[in-house]
PDB file of C-alpha atoms in Angstrom:
ATOM      1  CA  UNK A 166    -125.659 381.591 -55.884  1.00 43.00           C
ATOM      2  CA  UNK A 167    -124.290 378.101 -55.368  1.00 40.00           C
ATOM      3  CA  UNK A 168    -126.180 377.918 -52.026  1.00 42.00           C
ATOM      4  CA  UNK A 169    -129.395 378.984 -53.751  1.00 44.00           C
ATOM      5  CA  UNK A 170    -128.994 376.279 -56.420  1.00 38.00           C
ATOM      6  CA  UNK A 171    -128.399 373.646 -53.750  1.00 36.00           C
ATOM      7  CA  UNK A 172    -131.467 374.805 -51.885  1.00 38.00           C
ATOM      8  CA  UNK A 173    -133.625 374.538 -55.046  1.00 36.00           C
ATOM      9  CA  UNK A 174    -132.215 371.063 -55.830  1.00 37.00           C
ATOM     10  CA  UNK A 175    -132.918 369.933 -52.294  1.00 39.00           C
ATOM     11  CA  UNK A 176    -136.508 371.163 -52.550  1.00 40.00           C
ATOM     12  CA  UNK A 177    -136.975 369.276 -55.910  1.00 36.00           C
ATOM     13  CA  UNK A 178    -135.520 366.142 -54.326  1.00 38.00           C
ATOM     14  CA  UNK A 179    -137.856 366.464 -51.337  1.00 34.00           C
ATOM     15  CA  UNK A 180    -140.862 366.970 -53.602  1.00 39.00           C
ATOM     16  CA  UNK A 181    -139.894 363.906 -55.594  1.00 38.00           C
ATOM     17  CA  UNK A 182    -139.527 361.815 -52.499  1.00 35.00           C
ATOM     18  CA  UNK A 183    -142.940 362.987 -51.300  1.00 32.00           C
ATOM     19  CA  UNK A 184    -144.471 362.124 -54.632  1.00 33.00           C
ATOM     20  CA  UNK A 185    -143.009 358.572 -54.557  1.00 35.00           C
ATOM     21  CA  UNK A 186    -144.193 357.982 -51.023  1.00 35.00           C
ATOM     22  CA  UNK A 187    -147.653 359.195 -51.953  1.00 45.00           C
ATOM     23  CA  UNK A 188    -147.751 356.825 -54.904  1.00 62.00           C
ATOM     24  CA  UNK A 189    -146.691 353.926 -52.702  1.00 81.00           C
ATOM     25  CA  UNK A 190    -149.142 354.752 -49.957  1.00 92.00           C
ATOM     26  CA  UNK A 191    -151.566 351.829 -49.301  1.00 97.00           C
ATOM     27  CA  UNK A 192    -154.973 352.111 -50.829  1.00 98.00           C
ATOM     28  CA  UNK A 193    -157.803 352.782 -48.402  1.00 98.00           C
ATOM     29  CA  UNK A 194    -160.309 349.937 -48.225  1.00 98.00           C
ATOM     30  CA  UNK A 195    -163.479 349.438 -46.226  1.00 98.00           C
ATOM     31  CA  UNK A 196    -164.918 346.082 -45.219  1.00 98.00           C
ATOM     32  CA  UNK A 197    -168.656 346.262 -44.452  1.00 98.00           C
ATOM     33  CA  UNK A 198    -169.745 343.486 -42.146  1.00 98.00           C
ATOM     34  CA  UNK A 199    -171.583 342.783 -38.871  1.00 97.00           C
ATOM     35  CA  UNK A 200    -174.536 340.648 -39.976  1.00 96.00           C
ATOM     36  CA  UNK A 201    -174.424 337.402 -42.008  1.00 96.00           C
ATOM     37  CA  UNK A 202    -175.723 333.860 -42.102  1.00 93.00           C
ATOM     38  CA  UNK A 203    -172.063 332.944 -42.237  1.00 94.00           C
ATOM     39  CA  UNK A 204    -169.242 333.423 -39.703  1.00 95.00           C
ATOM     40  CA  UNK A 205    -168.578 337.125 -40.382  1.00 97.00           C
ATOM     41  CA  UNK A 206    -166.545 337.343 -37.161  1.00 97.00           C
ATOM     42  CA  UNK A 207    -164.007 335.075 -38.913  1.00 98.00           C
ATOM     43  CA  UNK A 208    -164.353 336.107 -42.558  1.00 98.00           C
ATOM     44  CA  UNK A 209    -163.810 339.874 -42.186  1.00 98.00           C
ATOM     45  CA  UNK A 210    -160.675 339.358 -40.127  1.00 98.00           C
ATOM     46  CA  UNK A 211    -159.301 336.935 -42.759  1.00 98.00           C
ATOM     47  CA  UNK A 212    -160.108 339.393 -45.593  1.00 98.00           C
ATOM     48  CA  UNK A 213    -158.447 342.224 -43.670  1.00 98.00           C
ATOM     49  CA  UNK A 214    -155.307 340.137 -43.168  1.00 98.00           C
ATOM     50  CA  UNK A 215    -155.168 339.107 -46.790  1.00 98.00           C
ATOM     51  CA  UNK A 216    -155.471 342.695 -48.027  1.00 98.00           C
ATOM     52  CA  UNK A 217    -153.119 344.251 -45.455  1.00 98.00           C
ATOM     53  CA  UNK A 218    -150.470 341.466 -45.585  1.00 97.00           C
ATOM     54  CA  UNK A 219    -149.988 342.347 -49.245  1.00 97.00           C
ATOM     55  CA  UNK A 220    -148.899 345.911 -48.374  1.00 96.00           C
ATOM     56  CA  UNK A 221    -151.331 347.195 -51.004  1.00 97.00           C
ATOM     57  CA  UNK A 222    -154.191 348.192 -48.666  1.00 98.00           C
ATOM     58  CA  UNK A 223    -154.933 349.926 -45.402  1.00 98.00           C
ATOM     59  CA  UNK A 224    -158.269 348.499 -44.201  1.00 98.00           C
ATOM     60  CA  UNK A 225    -160.989 349.902 -41.991  1.00 98.00           C
ATOM     61  CA  UNK A 226    -163.994 347.908 -40.751  1.00 98.00           C
ATOM     62  CA  UNK A 227    -167.610 349.055 -40.638  1.00 98.00           C
ATOM     63  CA  UNK A 228    -169.503 346.744 -38.265  1.00 98.00           C
ATOM     64  CA  UNK A 229    -173.276 347.069 -38.328  1.00 98.00           C
ATOM     65  CA  UNK A 230    -175.540 346.755 -35.341  1.00 97.00           C
ATOM     66  CA  UNK A 231    -176.712 343.174 -34.661  1.00 97.00           C
ATOM     67  CA  UNK A 232    -179.787 341.779 -36.407  1.00 96.00           C
ATOM     68  CA  UNK A 233    -182.927 343.502 -35.256  1.00 97.00           C
ATOM     69  CA  UNK A 234    -181.115 346.392 -33.614  1.00 98.00           C
ATOM     70  CA  UNK A 235    -181.429 350.067 -34.564  1.00 97.00           C
ATOM     71  CA  UNK A 236    -179.587 350.630 -37.895  1.00 97.00           C
ATOM     72  CA  UNK A 237    -180.289 354.345 -38.129  1.00 97.00           C
ATOM     73  CA  UNK A 238    -176.740 355.383 -37.163  1.00 97.00           C
ATOM     74  CA  UNK A 239    -175.042 352.906 -39.508  1.00 98.00           C
ATOM     75  CA  UNK A 240    -173.660 355.327 -42.127  1.00 98.00           C
ATOM     76  CA  UNK A 241    -170.243 354.367 -43.488  1.00 98.00           C
ATOM     77  CA  UNK A 242    -168.502 357.026 -45.528  1.00 98.00           C
ATOM     78  CA  UNK A 243    -167.988 355.026 -48.730  1.00 98.00           C
ATOM     79  CA  UNK A 244    -166.614 358.083 -50.530  1.00 97.00           C
ATOM     80  CA  UNK A 245    -163.488 358.034 -48.420  1.00 98.00           C
ATOM     81  CA  UNK A 246    -162.277 354.771 -49.871  1.00 98.00           C
ATOM     82  CA  UNK A 247    -160.845 353.387 -53.141  1.00 98.00           C
ATOM     83  CA  UNK A 248    -162.330 349.990 -52.402  1.00 98.00           C
ATOM     84  CA  UNK A 249    -165.395 348.669 -50.585  1.00 98.00           C
ATOM     85  CA  UNK A 250    -165.643 345.000 -49.689  1.00 98.00           C
ATOM     86  CA  UNK A 251    -169.080 343.657 -48.852  1.00 98.00           C
ATOM     87  CA  UNK A 252    -169.109 340.851 -46.284  1.00 98.00           C
ATOM     88  CA  UNK A 253    -172.625 341.589 -45.269  1.00 98.00           C
ATOM     89  CA  UNK A 254    -175.960 339.768 -45.514  1.00 97.00           C
ATOM     90  CA  UNK A 255    -178.547 341.110 -43.013  1.00 97.00           C
ATOM     91  CA  UNK A 256    -180.948 343.870 -42.128  1.00 97.00           C
ATOM     92  CA  UNK A 257    -181.520 346.617 -44.711  1.00 97.00           C
ATOM     93  CA  UNK A 258    -179.410 349.740 -44.362  1.00 98.00           C
ATOM     94  CA  UNK A 259    -180.903 353.183 -43.690  1.00 97.00           C
ATOM     95  CA  UNK A 260    -182.036 355.104 -46.796  1.00 97.00           C
ATOM     96  CA  UNK A 261    -179.186 357.541 -46.359  1.00 98.00           C
ATOM     97  CA  UNK A 262    -176.692 354.660 -46.441  1.00 98.00           C
ATOM     98  CA  UNK A 263    -178.348 353.116 -49.504  1.00 98.00           C
ATOM     99  CA  UNK A 264    -178.039 356.522 -51.274  1.00 98.00           C
ATOM    100  CA  UNK A 265    -174.372 356.934 -50.269  1.00 98.00           C
ATOM    101  CA  UNK A 266    -173.553 353.505 -51.547  1.00 98.00           C
ATOM    102  CA  UNK A 267    -175.259 354.090 -54.878  1.00 98.00           C
ATOM    103  CA  UNK A 268    -173.440 357.447 -55.192  1.00 98.00           C
ATOM    104  CA  UNK A 269    -170.118 355.715 -54.597  1.00 98.00           C
ATOM    105  CA  UNK A 270    -170.869 353.089 -57.187  1.00 98.00           C
ATOM    106  CA  UNK A 271    -172.245 355.527 -59.766  1.00 98.00           C
ATOM    107  CA  UNK A 272    -169.071 357.665 -59.441  1.00 97.00           C
ATOM    108  CA  UNK A 273    -166.953 354.643 -60.414  1.00 97.00           C
ATOM    109  CA  UNK A 274    -166.129 353.169 -57.031  1.00 97.00           C
ATOM    110  CA  UNK A 275    -164.324 349.855 -56.647  1.00 98.00           C
ATOM    111  CA  UNK A 276    -166.363 346.994 -55.152  1.00 98.00           C
ATOM    112  CA  UNK A 277    -165.693 343.466 -54.054  1.00 98.00           C
ATOM    113  CA  UNK A 278    -168.619 341.112 -53.459  1.00 98.00           C
ATOM    114  CA  UNK A 279    -167.557 338.297 -51.216  1.00 98.00           C
ATOM    115  CA  UNK A 280    -169.415 334.976 -50.947  1.00 97.00           C
ATOM    116  CA  UNK A 281    -172.769 335.434 -49.100  1.00 97.00           C
ATOM    117  CA  UNK A 282    -172.922 339.171 -49.712  1.00 98.00           C
ATOM    118  CA  UNK A 283    -174.752 338.108 -52.879  1.00 98.00           C
ATOM    119  CA  UNK A 284    -177.543 336.732 -50.662  1.00 98.00           C
ATOM    120  CA  UNK A 285    -178.345 340.216 -49.392  1.00 98.00           C
ATOM    121  CA  UNK A 286    -181.139 342.739 -50.078  1.00 98.00           C
ATOM    122  CA  UNK A 287    -183.371 340.700 -52.386  1.00 98.00           C
ATOM    123  CA  UNK A 288    -185.916 343.535 -52.531  1.00 97.00           C
ATOM    124  CA  UNK A 289    -183.387 346.190 -53.553  1.00 97.00           C
ATOM    125  CA  UNK A 290    -183.442 345.986 -57.351  1.00 96.00           C
ATOM    126  CA  UNK A 291    -180.493 348.388 -57.967  1.00 97.00           C
ATOM    127  CA  UNK A 292    -178.297 346.437 -55.546  1.00 98.00           C
ATOM    128  CA  UNK A 293    -179.104 343.206 -57.375  1.00 98.00           C
ATOM    129  CA  UNK A 294    -178.038 344.795 -60.705  1.00 98.00           C
ATOM    130  CA  UNK A 295    -174.791 345.850 -59.052  1.00 98.00           C
ATOM    131  CA  UNK A 296    -173.990 342.348 -57.765  1.00 98.00           C
ATOM    132  CA  UNK A 297    -174.904 340.634 -61.066  1.00 98.00           C
ATOM    133  CA  UNK A 298    -176.666 337.670 -59.505  1.00 98.00           C
ATOM    134  CA  UNK A 299    -177.712 336.462 -56.066  1.00 98.00           C
ATOM    135  CA  UNK A 300    -179.300 333.595 -54.237  1.00 98.00           C
ATOM    136  CA  UNK A 301    -181.438 332.450 -51.371  1.00 98.00           C
ATOM    137  CA  UNK A 302    -183.714 334.864 -49.345  1.00 96.00           C
ATOM    138  CA  UNK A 303    -186.687 333.599 -51.388  1.00 97.00           C
ATOM    139  CA  UNK A 304    -185.273 334.533 -54.802  1.00 98.00           C
ATOM    140  CA  UNK A 305    -187.101 333.091 -57.778  1.00 98.00           C
ATOM    141  CA  UNK A 306    -187.915 333.890 -61.455  1.00 97.00           C
ATOM    142  CA  UNK A 307    -189.292 337.358 -60.462  1.00 97.00           C
ATOM    143  CA  UNK A 308    -185.767 338.339 -59.410  1.00 98.00           C
ATOM    144  CA  UNK A 309    -184.141 337.755 -62.805  1.00 98.00           C
ATOM    145  CA  UNK A 310    -182.907 334.843 -64.885  1.00 98.00           C
ATOM    146  CA  UNK A 311    -180.518 332.017 -63.935  1.00 98.00           C
ATOM    147  CA  UNK A 312    -177.037 332.931 -65.085  1.00 98.00           C
ATOM    148  CA  UNK A 313    -174.648 330.160 -66.037  1.00 98.00           C
ATOM    149  CA  UNK A 314    -172.544 328.706 -68.904  1.00 98.00           C
ATOM    150  CA  UNK A 315    -173.618 326.192 -71.483  1.00 97.00           C
ATOM    151  CA  UNK A 316    -171.213 324.932 -74.111  1.00 96.00           C
ATOM    152  CA  UNK A 317    -168.946 327.827 -73.236  1.00 95.00           C
ATOM    153  CA  UNK A 318    -171.593 330.461 -73.807  1.00 96.00           C
ATOM    154  CA  UNK A 319    -173.201 332.698 -71.193  1.00 98.00           C
ATOM    155  CA  UNK A 320    -176.839 331.847 -70.602  1.00 98.00           C
ATOM    156  CA  UNK A 321    -179.596 334.023 -69.141  1.00 98.00           C
ATOM    157  CA  UNK A 322    -182.347 331.446 -68.387  1.00 98.00           C
ATOM    158  CA  UNK A 323    -185.808 332.659 -67.454  1.00 98.00           C
ATOM    159  CA  UNK A 324    -186.985 329.220 -66.238  1.00 97.00           C
ATOM    160  CA  UNK A 325    -188.982 329.308 -63.033  1.00 98.00           C
ATOM    161  CA  UNK A 326    -187.447 328.047 -59.811  1.00 97.00           C
ATOM    162  CA  UNK A 327    -185.666 328.998 -56.624  1.00 98.00           C
ATOM    163  CA  UNK A 328    -182.452 331.031 -56.813  1.00 98.00           C
ATOM    164  CA  UNK A 329    -179.341 329.898 -54.936  1.00 98.00           C
ATOM    165  CA  UNK A 330    -178.135 326.501 -53.795  1.00 98.00           C
ATOM    166  CA  UNK A 331    -175.014 324.424 -53.346  1.00 98.00           C
ATOM    167  CA  UNK A 332    -174.166 320.814 -52.776  1.00 97.00           C
ATOM    168  CA  UNK A 333    -171.797 319.315 -50.233  1.00 98.00           C
ATOM    169  CA  UNK A 334    -168.547 321.134 -49.635  1.00 98.00           C
ATOM    170  CA  UNK A 335    -165.685 319.652 -51.599  1.00 98.00           C
ATOM    171  CA  UNK A 336    -162.490 320.590 -53.411  1.00 98.00           C
ATOM    172  CA  UNK A 337    -163.123 321.383 -57.083  1.00 98.00           C
ATOM    173  CA  UNK A 338    -161.419 322.629 -60.240  1.00 98.00           C
ATOM    174  CA  UNK A 339    -161.886 326.184 -61.439  1.00 98.00           C
ATOM    175  CA  UNK A 340    -161.629 326.941 -65.161  1.00 98.00           C
ATOM    176  CA  UNK A 341    -160.482 330.263 -66.668  1.00 98.00           C
ATOM    177  CA  UNK A 342    -162.804 332.387 -68.732  1.00 97.00           C
ATOM    178  CA  UNK A 343    -161.326 335.662 -70.062  1.00 96.00           C
ATOM    179  CA  UNK A 344    -157.677 334.791 -69.597  1.00 96.00           C
ATOM    180  CA  UNK A 345    -156.556 338.289 -70.746  1.00 97.00           C
ATOM    181  CA  UNK A 346    -158.324 340.090 -67.921  1.00 98.00           C
ATOM    182  CA  UNK A 347    -155.825 341.681 -65.557  1.00 98.00           C
ATOM    183  CA  UNK A 348    -157.148 339.801 -62.497  1.00 98.00           C
ATOM    184  CA  UNK A 349    -156.303 336.370 -63.926  1.00 98.00           C
ATOM    185  CA  UNK A 350    -153.728 337.072 -66.627  1.00 98.00           C
ATOM    186  CA  UNK A 351    -150.861 334.635 -66.127  1.00 97.00           C
ATOM    187  CA  UNK A 352    -152.766 332.439 -63.677  1.00 98.00           C
ATOM    188  CA  UNK A 353    -153.369 328.795 -64.561  1.00 98.00           C
ATOM    189  CA  UNK A 354    -156.268 327.930 -66.871  1.00 98.00           C
ATOM    190  CA  UNK A 355    -157.281 325.316 -64.348  1.00 98.00           C
ATOM    191  CA  UNK A 356    -156.642 325.095 -60.605  1.00 98.00           C
ATOM    192  CA  UNK A 357    -158.003 323.147 -57.676  1.00 98.00           C
ATOM    193  CA  UNK A 358    -159.734 325.145 -55.030  1.00 98.00           C
ATOM    194  CA  UNK A 359    -159.703 323.874 -51.443  1.00 98.00           C
ATOM    195  CA  UNK A 360    -162.865 322.406 -49.837  1.00 98.00           C
ATOM    196  CA  UNK A 361    -165.642 324.936 -50.219  1.00 98.00           C
ATOM    197  CA  UNK A 362    -169.241 325.508 -51.170  1.00 98.00           C
ATOM    198  CA  UNK A 363    -169.861 325.728 -54.931  1.00 98.00           C
ATOM    199  CA  UNK A 364    -172.739 328.256 -55.488  1.00 98.00           C
ATOM    200  CA  UNK A 365    -175.139 327.220 -58.219  1.00 98.00           C
ATOM    201  CA  UNK A 366    -178.604 328.114 -59.565  1.00 98.00           C
ATOM    202  CA  UNK A 367    -177.861 331.809 -58.985  1.00 98.00           C
ATOM    203  CA  UNK A 368    -180.128 334.354 -60.580  1.00 98.00           C
ATOM    204  CA  UNK A 369    -180.542 338.108 -60.888  1.00 98.00           C
ATOM    205  CA  UNK A 370    -181.087 341.134 -63.104  1.00 97.00           C
ATOM    206  CA  UNK A 371    -177.439 342.117 -63.554  1.00 97.00           C
ATOM    207  CA  UNK A 372    -175.151 341.861 -66.559  1.00 97.00           C
ATOM    208  CA  UNK A 373    -171.949 339.808 -66.393  1.00 98.00           C
ATOM    209  CA  UNK A 374    -169.004 341.572 -67.987  1.00 98.00           C
ATOM    210  CA  UNK A 375    -166.021 339.181 -67.693  1.00 98.00           C
ATOM    211  CA  UNK A 376    -166.225 335.485 -66.706  1.00 98.00           C
ATOM    212  CA  UNK A 377    -162.952 334.989 -64.795  1.00 98.00           C
ATOM    213  CA  UNK A 378    -163.419 331.457 -63.423  1.00 98.00           C
ATOM    214  CA  UNK A 379    -166.226 328.959 -63.563  1.00 98.00           C
ATOM    215  CA  UNK A 380    -166.719 325.428 -62.145  1.00 98.00           C
ATOM    216  CA  UNK A 381    -168.835 322.433 -62.948  1.00 98.00           C
ATOM    217  CA  UNK A 382    -171.419 321.811 -60.273  1.00 98.00           C
ATOM    218  CA  UNK A 383    -171.475 318.031 -60.150  1.00 98.00           C
ATOM    219  CA  UNK A 384    -174.791 316.317 -59.369  1.00 98.00           C
ATOM    220  CA  UNK A 385    -172.803 313.661 -57.497  1.00 97.00           C
ATOM    221  CA  UNK A 386    -172.050 316.301 -54.825  1.00 97.00           C
ATOM    222  CA  UNK A 387    -175.651 317.671 -54.937  1.00 98.00           C
ATOM    223  CA  UNK A 388    -174.887 320.273 -57.587  1.00 98.00           C
ATOM    224  CA  UNK A 389    -176.879 321.639 -60.507  1.00 98.00           C
ATOM    225  CA  UNK A 390    -175.195 319.742 -63.338  1.00 98.00           C
ATOM    226  CA  UNK A 391    -174.266 323.137 -64.877  1.00 98.00           C
ATOM    227  CA  UNK A 392    -171.122 325.092 -65.474  1.00 98.00           C
ATOM    228  CA  UNK A 393    -171.528 327.826 -62.839  1.00 98.00           C
ATOM    229  CA  UNK A 394    -169.883 331.223 -62.548  1.00 98.00           C
ATOM    230  CA  UNK A 395    -167.576 331.386 -59.566  1.00 98.00           C
ATOM    231  CA  UNK A 396    -165.575 334.563 -60.142  1.00 98.00           C
ATOM    232  CA  UNK A 397    -166.643 337.371 -62.527  1.00 98.00           C
ATOM    233  CA  UNK A 398    -166.980 341.082 -63.021  1.00 98.00           C
ATOM    234  CA  UNK A 399    -170.273 342.982 -63.439  1.00 98.00           C
ATOM    235  CA  UNK A 400    -171.206 345.515 -66.137  1.00 98.00           C
ATOM    236  CA  UNK A 401    -172.636 348.434 -64.217  1.00 98.00           C
ATOM    237  CA  UNK A 402    -171.882 352.003 -65.301  1.00 96.00           C
ATOM    238  CA  UNK A 403    -168.390 353.304 -64.432  1.00 96.00           C
ATOM    239  CA  UNK A 404    -167.894 351.022 -61.393  1.00 98.00           C
ATOM    240  CA  UNK A 405    -165.367 348.212 -61.285  1.00 98.00           C
ATOM    241  CA  UNK A 406    -167.136 345.290 -59.600  1.00 98.00           C
ATOM    242  CA  UNK A 407    -165.455 342.019 -58.727  1.00 98.00           C
ATOM    243  CA  UNK A 408    -167.658 339.193 -57.516  1.00 98.00           C
ATOM    244  CA  UNK A 409    -166.301 335.995 -55.938  1.00 98.00           C
ATOM    245  CA  UNK A 410    -168.646 333.282 -54.694  1.00 98.00           C
ATOM    246  CA  UNK A 411    -165.687 331.454 -53.094  1.00 98.00           C
ATOM    247  CA  UNK A 412    -164.558 331.512 -49.435  1.00 98.00           C
ATOM    248  CA  UNK A 413    -167.039 329.931 -47.086  1.00 98.00           C
ATOM    249  CA  UNK A 414    -165.785 330.895 -43.652  1.00 97.00           C
ATOM    250  CA  UNK A 415    -164.838 328.254 -41.046  1.00 97.00           C
ATOM    251  CA  UNK A 416    -165.446 328.341 -37.301  1.00 96.00           C
ATOM    252  CA  UNK A 417    -162.102 330.024 -36.569  1.00 97.00           C
ATOM    253  CA  UNK A 418    -159.218 331.616 -38.475  1.00 97.00           C
ATOM    254  CA  UNK A 419    -157.287 328.392 -37.986  1.00 97.00           C
ATOM    255  CA  UNK A 420    -160.168 326.170 -39.091  1.00 97.00           C
ATOM    256  CA  UNK A 421    -160.944 328.078 -42.296  1.00 98.00           C
ATOM    257  CA  UNK A 422    -159.877 325.938 -45.255  1.00 98.00           C
ATOM    258  CA  UNK A 423    -161.725 327.710 -48.091  1.00 98.00           C
ATOM    259  CA  UNK A 424    -160.264 331.094 -47.167  1.00 98.00           C
ATOM    260  CA  UNK A 425    -156.844 329.638 -46.532  1.00 98.00           C
ATOM    261  CA  UNK A 426    -156.670 328.438 -50.149  1.00 98.00           C
ATOM    262  CA  UNK A 427    -153.866 330.270 -51.995  1.00 98.00           C
ATOM    263  CA  UNK A 428    -156.072 330.480 -55.002  1.00 98.00           C
ATOM    264  CA  UNK A 429    -158.845 332.189 -53.135  1.00 98.00           C
ATOM    265  CA  UNK A 430    -156.436 334.647 -51.513  1.00 98.00           C
ATOM    266  CA  UNK A 431    -154.650 335.447 -54.770  1.00 98.00           C
ATOM    267  CA  UNK A 432    -157.826 335.991 -56.811  1.00 98.00           C
ATOM    268  CA  UNK A 433    -159.384 338.046 -53.992  1.00 98.00           C
ATOM    269  CA  UNK A 434    -156.287 340.253 -53.718  1.00 98.00           C
ATOM    270  CA  UNK A 435    -155.908 340.675 -57.465  1.00 98.00           C
ATOM    271  CA  UNK A 436    -159.627 341.389 -57.817  1.00 98.00           C
ATOM    272  CA  UNK A 437    -159.410 343.975 -55.051  1.00 98.00           C
ATOM    273  CA  UNK A 438    -156.507 345.789 -56.647  1.00 98.00           C
ATOM    274  CA  UNK A 439    -158.252 345.787 -60.035  1.00 98.00           C
ATOM    275  CA  UNK A 440    -161.489 347.100 -58.496  1.00 98.00           C
ATOM    276  CA  UNK A 441    -159.623 349.858 -56.719  1.00 98.00           C
ATOM    277  CA  UNK A 442    -157.262 350.964 -59.540  1.00 98.00           C
ATOM    278  CA  UNK A 443    -158.244 349.228 -62.852  1.00 98.00           C
ATOM    279  CA  UNK A 444    -154.978 347.318 -63.013  1.00 97.00           C
ATOM    280  CA  UNK A 445    -153.035 344.562 -61.258  1.00 98.00           C
ATOM    281  CA  UNK A 446    -149.367 344.915 -60.319  1.00 97.00           C
ATOM    282  CA  UNK A 447    -148.953 341.730 -58.359  1.00 97.00           C
ATOM    283  CA  UNK A 448    -146.603 338.966 -59.612  1.00 96.00           C
ATOM    284  CA  UNK A 449    -147.867 335.430 -60.024  1.00 96.00           C
ATOM    285  CA  UNK A 450    -147.319 333.660 -56.715  1.00 97.00           C
ATOM    286  CA  UNK A 451    -145.158 330.563 -56.619  1.00 97.00           C
ATOM    287  CA  UNK A 452    -147.587 328.717 -54.341  1.00 97.00           C
ATOM    288  CA  UNK A 453    -150.696 329.046 -56.620  1.00 98.00           C
ATOM    289  CA  UNK A 454    -152.615 325.812 -56.815  1.00 98.00           C
ATOM    290  CA  UNK A 455    -152.365 323.436 -59.768  1.00 98.00           C
ATOM    291  CA  UNK A 456    -155.109 321.491 -61.443  1.00 98.00           C
ATOM    292  CA  UNK A 457    -154.404 318.537 -59.174  1.00 98.00           C
ATOM    293  CA  UNK A 458    -153.035 320.076 -55.979  1.00 97.00           C
ATOM    294  CA  UNK A 459    -154.642 322.363 -53.451  1.00 98.00           C
ATOM    295  CA  UNK A 460    -152.315 324.974 -51.842  1.00 98.00           C
ATOM    296  CA  UNK A 461    -153.023 326.572 -48.409  1.00 98.00           C
ATOM    297  CA  UNK A 462    -151.750 329.708 -46.713  1.00 97.00           C
ATOM    298  CA  UNK A 463    -152.701 329.307 -43.050  1.00 96.00           C
ATOM    299  CA  UNK A 464    -151.167 332.655 -42.101  1.00 96.00           C
ATOM    300  CA  UNK A 465    -153.112 334.460 -44.865  1.00 97.00           C
ATOM    301  CA  UNK A 466    -150.072 335.646 -46.672  1.00 94.00           C
ATOM    302  CA  UNK A 467    -147.702 334.324 -49.379  1.00 90.00           C
TER     303      UNK A 467
END
């Protein structure tokens, strides 16, 4: 009898250990890349390192064929992942891939839009609703309103004009929006981002849900003179969508200042966890930038 009880207790303990290890198992993430007007060969590696160095994610890469090549076999299995990160701006996917992506989103998938991914697929209306706003690729008033802040209020501006621009790269201050959102809760209300592009004059048919950080696009650097959304979430069905315009890739992983910014890495990682799970478990890092000082992580980890 005693032996039987011990056997049962051992089985319970083993089951408990298995349960804990399952809960602590890294979340599966997929980075979609392979075409971009930016250095995707650098950016997707940096993103992979940021996600995996945290211990929160196990990352796969889906690399598309090169521009102009046959895309018919490019069919990532989005459904196998808790998180999809788009680092892609290039040729249109096959219809089957479009459908699989929409199915993933409509079933509540987690999505991170990174930098120039919001330049992609101008003609795909549903995609543009998913990303909130976009720029370049000929976008204009037919693609949706300008979306920005004025006197602290979100503006959807139907004025005519080209969508998407930025001035000279420079370091700039980001200002918190919804400070209670899990992605930025506890982070500074203002922090200085390392030298980067500051996207402005962005427009699209989507609905912004939470403004996380915004920045003033100074005309002295060639900017719009508006308060522009830099990091936000998108209101689209059951999906959790995190959109960051930050992180212009450098020529190499070593020469990659915007992505080495501790603020960029922290917000990307927190946004990724929130998109995948709906919550953020990460502590506030000690090296997060201040309003006056940039902070860099050249090894892509805290």
